[in-house]
Amino acid sequence: MFRTMVESDLDFVLTCLTEPSVNTTTPERFVAYLESGSYRPAWTWLALDGETPVGLAVWWGFPDGERPLALDCLWAAPSVTDPVPVWAGLIRQVPPPVEYHIFTQPGRRDDPQITTRLAAAAEAGLTTVTERFRYEWTSAQPLPKRSTRLTFEPASDGAFADAFEQISAGSLDVATRAGVARIGARAQALEEVEDYKSMRGPRDWWRLAYDGSGALVGAALPSANDGGPVVGFVGVVPSRRGHHYADDLLAEITWIIAEAAAGAVTVRADTDSTNTPMVAAFERLGYRRFALRVVAS
Ligand SMILES: CC(C)(COP(=O)(O)OP(=O)(O)OC[C@H]1O[C@@H](n2cnc3c(N)ncnc32)[C@H](O)[C@@H]1OP(=O)(O)O)[C@@H](O)C(=O)NCCC(=O)NCCS
């Protein structure tokens, strides 16, 4: 049987979360996110065998969101010999589209902790597995060269939606392609604007980039999540691809975040391993690959 968490489950949930695992959720994070609204009792599911809880799934969403978007934790009791069906049942309680993000290191990709969880995700319908390279830039490094061929301007939500819609054409980003296939380029672009607005970075950091003739080249969104500043989005419109403009956009994002921090800062970013032009841009700009994010969707 599956049900969502009630207040009296809190001690049990916190005990499950103290077990070392690949889960992102720790007891401290659970309490803090319950407070902020990124975790909620209604988004925390228990699997029960009779009266005994034997499984747990913790889902994450935006504090102002209406539904959970990503699975952060799967736990099973030691008495469960095969956790896959229990976890698959738990995952099925939340309607798609959802994702499951597992944070790890490249060498640990085949750890049974990960493969068992991905097997459960696949059984519940999350069959597309993407590997995302995680990058970081720290202010201990020199700032990348700032663009001299592009100018950067703030813009309205409508202008960003138009830019995102253009940029989604021919995108190598797995989530963008899936979104466009699911709801179409326009709706996907509008949804992205809303999602980026729900992130912690100030809206007034967002920029559109233009060349010397005033033509739109791309979009650069510095942002932040619960872990600190991030590269929210980099995109070049299809007709202008092939000039390494991604470097200029990434440099601008790095500058905006570094200037706002006015002190030590780390900027993090993710890109799909198959998005080769973006991977190359991070490496040219001096971003260091430090981890791997495995995403089932
Ligand atoms: C990733 C992106 C910003 C790179 O744009 P860019 O700065 O023009 O890329 P580069 O100039 O460095 O391109 C290097 C090569 O890859 C090619 N390339 C770039 N983007 C490509 C794409 N989406 N599909 C196929 N090839 C692409 C270029 O034509 C160039 O080929 P060449 O070496 O034969 O000339 C751009 O592809 C894009 O906007 N994609 C959609 C949004 C996205 O994926 N953002 C990153 C999310 S983290």
XYZ file of C-alpha atoms and ligand atoms in Angstrom:
345
model
C 0.000 0.000 0.000
C 1.191 3.513 -0.735
C 0.342 6.727 1.080
C 1.820 10.177 1.571
C 3.601 11.171 4.748
C 1.789 12.475 7.828
C 3.325 14.499 10.644
C 3.854 11.452 12.872
C 6.056 9.835 10.159
C 8.723 12.531 10.515
C 10.999 10.635 12.931
C 10.803 7.510 10.796
C 11.610 9.442 7.598
C 14.586 11.185 9.236
C 15.919 7.812 10.456
C 15.741 6.381 6.904
C 17.628 9.403 5.602
C 20.561 8.927 7.986
C 21.568 5.749 6.111
C 24.515 6.417 3.791
C 23.412 6.091 0.138
C 23.480 7.795 -3.249
C 20.376 9.754 -2.231
C 20.694 13.539 -2.304
C 18.347 13.924 0.642
C 19.924 14.120 4.084
C 17.978 14.627 7.334
C 19.195 18.266 7.453
C 18.106 18.917 3.869
C 14.745 17.248 4.479
C 13.967 19.534 7.413
C 15.208 22.672 5.592
C 13.292 21.903 2.388
C 10.096 21.040 4.288
C 10.401 24.552 5.664
C 11.026 26.172 2.245
C 8.341 24.168 0.434
C 10.655 22.266 -1.929
C 9.767 19.090 -0.013
C 6.258 18.531 1.284
C 4.434 15.790 3.201
C 2.114 15.477 0.159
C 5.175 14.870 -2.060
C 6.784 12.304 0.301
C 5.496 8.777 -0.287
C 5.691 5.691 1.920
C 5.273 2.059 0.876
C 3.678 -0.085 3.586
C 3.576 -3.819 4.135
C 0.584 -4.056 6.479
C 1.365 -1.424 9.081
C 5.128 -1.495 8.509
C 6.777 1.116 6.302
C 9.137 -0.679 3.914
C 9.890 2.013 1.333
C 10.224 5.766 0.965
C 10.330 8.202 -1.959
C 11.115 11.904 -1.496
C 10.167 14.261 -4.334
C 11.361 17.805 -4.979
C 9.480 20.745 -6.513
C 9.737 24.509 -6.641
C 8.535 26.189 -3.410
C 5.840 27.975 -5.475
C 5.154 24.900 -7.626
C 1.945 22.933 -7.849
C 3.472 19.514 -8.310
C 6.712 17.643 -7.664
C 9.200 17.572 -10.530
C 12.115 15.399 -9.458
C 12.763 12.371 -7.302
C 15.573 12.963 -4.794
C 15.546 9.814 -2.672
C 14.539 6.142 -2.705
C 14.918 4.085 0.455
C 13.928 0.474 1.205
C 13.911 -1.425 4.498
C 16.648 -4.058 4.944
C 13.884 -6.703 5.060
C 13.000 -6.016 1.412
C 14.929 -8.545 -0.684
C 14.186 -6.890 -4.048
C 13.561 -3.139 -3.726
C 12.870 -2.687 -7.471
C 9.096 -3.407 -7.431
C 8.596 -1.404 -4.204
C 10.444 1.596 -5.657
C 8.714 1.296 -9.036
C 5.357 1.302 -7.213
C 6.380 4.379 -5.253
C 7.523 6.248 -8.387
C 4.222 5.453 -10.141
C 2.296 7.368 -7.441
C 3.434 10.688 -8.958
C 2.116 11.513 -12.441
C 4.601 12.297 -15.242
C 6.417 14.289 -16.525
C 8.942 13.778 -13.708
C 12.680 13.139 -13.540
C 14.983 11.238 -11.243
C 18.407 12.848 -10.681
C 21.245 10.837 -9.164
C 24.479 12.644 -8.281
C 27.656 10.616 -8.522
C 31.201 10.405 -9.856
C 32.071 9.051 -13.321
C 33.818 5.963 -11.855
C 30.781 5.026 -9.711
C 28.219 4.930 -12.513
C 27.821 1.114 -12.299
C 27.443 0.944 -8.500
C 24.470 -1.345 -7.644
C 23.021 1.532 -5.545
C 22.577 3.369 -8.843
C 21.734 0.512 -11.214
C 18.999 -0.818 -8.881
C 17.423 2.624 -8.626
C 17.563 3.114 -12.402
C 15.952 -0.319 -12.867
C 13.051 0.786 -10.659
C 12.774 4.094 -12.511
C 12.677 2.258 -15.853
C 9.990 -0.130 -14.564
C 7.913 2.932 -13.618
C 8.290 4.458 -17.096
C 11.388 6.660 -16.678
C 13.202 4.802 -19.443
C 15.356 7.593 -20.927
C 18.662 7.810 -19.095
C 20.877 10.830 -19.740
C 24.292 11.535 -18.302
C 25.003 15.153 -17.529
C 28.500 16.436 -16.940
C 28.708 18.764 -13.952
C 31.059 21.728 -14.249
C 32.232 24.386 -11.864
C 34.158 27.620 -12.049
C 35.553 29.220 -8.899
C 36.700 32.775 -8.336
C 40.170 31.390 -7.531
C 40.514 31.143 -11.332
C 40.879 34.136 -13.648
C 37.608 35.412 -15.128
C 37.102 34.353 -18.758
C 37.585 37.013 -21.448
C 34.451 39.139 -21.717
C 32.858 39.422 -25.186
C 33.797 42.334 -27.427
C 31.626 41.209 -30.370
C 28.268 40.941 -28.556
C 26.226 43.363 -26.467
C 23.969 42.155 -23.660
C 20.595 43.615 -22.744
C 17.852 42.790 -20.221
C 14.514 41.877 -21.867
C 10.862 41.074 -21.147
C 9.513 37.580 -20.453
C 7.926 37.664 -23.904
C 11.252 38.406 -25.586
C 12.902 35.536 -23.663
C 10.072 33.171 -24.637
C 10.579 34.141 -28.310
C 14.345 33.579 -27.998
C 13.920 30.203 -26.221
C 11.473 29.104 -28.909
C 13.990 29.891 -31.676
C 16.889 28.334 -29.770
C 14.991 25.066 -29.183
C 15.214 24.316 -32.935
C 18.019 21.788 -33.453
C 18.875 21.737 -29.732
C 21.051 18.856 -28.570
C 19.677 19.163 -25.026
C 17.680 16.025 -24.133
C 15.143 17.755 -21.845
C 14.469 20.519 -24.392
C 13.909 18.003 -27.177
C 11.593 15.942 -24.960
C 9.637 19.066 -23.953
C 9.220 20.190 -27.563
C 8.072 16.692 -28.561
C 5.602 16.643 -25.670
C 3.976 20.090 -25.851
C 5.496 21.956 -28.843
C 8.199 24.631 -29.070
C 6.028 27.594 -28.036
C 4.558 25.964 -24.919
C 7.977 24.571 -23.997
C 9.516 28.066 -24.246
C 6.788 29.586 -22.063
C 7.239 26.795 -19.489
C 11.013 27.384 -19.442
C 10.518 31.098 -18.707
C 8.297 30.185 -15.752
C 10.733 27.518 -14.497
C 13.712 29.890 -14.648
C 11.660 32.527 -12.829
C 11.022 29.993 -10.038
C 14.775 29.596 -9.544
C 16.613 31.592 -6.904
C 18.678 33.820 -9.225
C 17.451 37.426 -9.632
C 15.323 37.885 -12.773
C 17.219 41.085 -13.638
C 20.408 39.064 -14.340
C 18.897 37.593 -17.542
C 20.333 38.872 -20.838
C 19.695 38.652 -24.566
C 22.792 38.990 -26.754
C 23.041 40.978 -29.998
C 25.785 41.315 -32.604
C 27.135 44.576 -34.081
C 24.222 44.806 -36.546
C 21.691 44.518 -33.711
C 20.583 40.996 -34.658
C 19.670 38.561 -31.883
C 22.419 35.987 -31.306
C 21.326 34.204 -28.149
C 20.343 34.172 -24.497
C 22.439 34.089 -21.322
C 20.769 33.346 -17.975
C 22.886 33.479 -14.850
C 20.843 32.032 -11.990
C 21.039 30.179 -8.694
C 19.527 27.129 -7.063
C 19.530 25.899 -3.468
C 23.230 25.074 -3.804
C 24.334 28.529 -5.027
C 24.954 30.319 -8.348
C 24.487 28.335 -11.565
C 24.577 28.768 -15.302
C 20.805 28.734 -15.849
C 20.775 28.685 -19.636
C 23.016 29.343 -22.634
C 21.600 29.282 -26.170
C 22.481 30.515 -29.644
C 19.787 30.948 -32.324
C 20.215 28.333 -35.088
C 21.274 30.760 -37.852
C 24.211 32.042 -35.745
C 25.631 28.711 -34.553
C 29.209 27.711 -35.391
C 31.031 30.875 -34.184
C 31.645 29.781 -30.583
C 29.156 32.418 -29.391
C 28.411 30.023 -26.505
C 31.791 31.109 -25.082
C 30.745 34.786 -25.087
C 27.436 33.942 -23.386
C 29.093 31.751 -20.769
C 31.738 34.406 -20.086
C 29.002 37.034 -19.558
C 27.118 34.746 -17.154
C 30.317 34.118 -15.192
C 31.050 37.869 -15.029
C 27.538 38.791 -13.868
C 27.655 36.220 -11.051
C 31.226 37.099 -10.029
C 30.453 40.837 -9.953
C 27.286 40.316 -7.896
C 29.144 38.082 -5.427
C 31.983 40.596 -4.976
C 33.995 37.910 -3.196
C 34.676 34.195 -3.334
C 32.113 32.386 -5.471
C 31.577 29.049 -7.206
C 29.439 28.840 -10.337
C 28.037 25.429 -11.228
C 26.621 24.151 -14.482
C 25.353 20.958 -16.066
C 25.153 19.839 -19.638
C 24.188 16.583 -21.326
C 27.275 14.538 -22.224
C 25.906 14.328 -25.785
C 25.665 18.136 -26.170
C 29.214 18.244 -27.562
C 29.361 21.958 -28.555
C 28.314 22.937 -25.020
C 30.742 20.487 -23.379
C 33.545 22.012 -25.497
C 32.489 25.567 -24.517
C 32.693 24.782 -20.776
C 36.127 23.260 -21.250
C 37.427 26.224 -23.323
C 36.207 28.666 -20.656
C 38.086 26.914 -17.848
C 35.114 25.256 -16.169
C 36.235 22.052 -14.381
C 34.245 18.834 -14.731
C 33.781 17.637 -11.132
C 30.908 15.158 -11.136
C 28.243 13.292 -13.026
C 24.468 13.644 -12.818
C 22.467 10.677 -14.092
C 18.928 11.640 -15.080
C 16.103 9.196 -15.758
C 13.065 10.740 -17.434
C 25.061 24.702 -27.379
C 25.038 25.920 -28.294
C 24.820 27.159 -27.448
C 26.397 26.015 -29.010
O 26.324 27.029 -29.951
P 27.604 27.662 -30.671
O 28.341 28.589 -29.782
O 27.130 28.226 -31.937
O 28.516 26.388 -30.883
P 29.984 26.344 -31.526
O 30.173 27.493 -32.461
O 31.011 26.179 -30.496
O 29.840 25.013 -32.376
C 30.878 24.061 -32.601
C 30.408 23.159 -33.733
O 29.183 22.504 -33.341
C 28.145 22.813 -34.274
N 26.892 23.009 -33.517
C 26.611 23.949 -32.614
N 25.361 23.788 -32.136
C 24.861 22.711 -32.761
C 23.609 22.048 -32.721
N 22.638 22.445 -31.887
N 23.426 20.979 -33.508
C 24.414 20.527 -34.339
N 25.611 21.125 -34.410
C 25.837 22.202 -33.650
C 28.598 24.081 -34.928
O 27.963 24.257 -36.182
C 30.062 23.899 -35.013
O 30.367 23.025 -36.104
P 31.733 23.209 -36.963
O 32.842 22.985 -35.964
O 31.576 22.169 -37.984
O 31.687 24.610 -37.458
C 23.912 25.787 -29.335
O 23.993 24.537 -29.960
C 22.532 25.933 -28.769
O 22.013 27.033 -28.593
N 21.856 24.806 -28.471
C 20.530 24.810 -27.891
C 20.549 25.230 -26.423
C 21.497 24.387 -25.600
O 21.674 23.208 -25.827
N 22.100 25.016 -24.591
C 22.968 24.365 -23.647
C 22.157 23.770 -22.548
S 23.205 23.434 -21.157
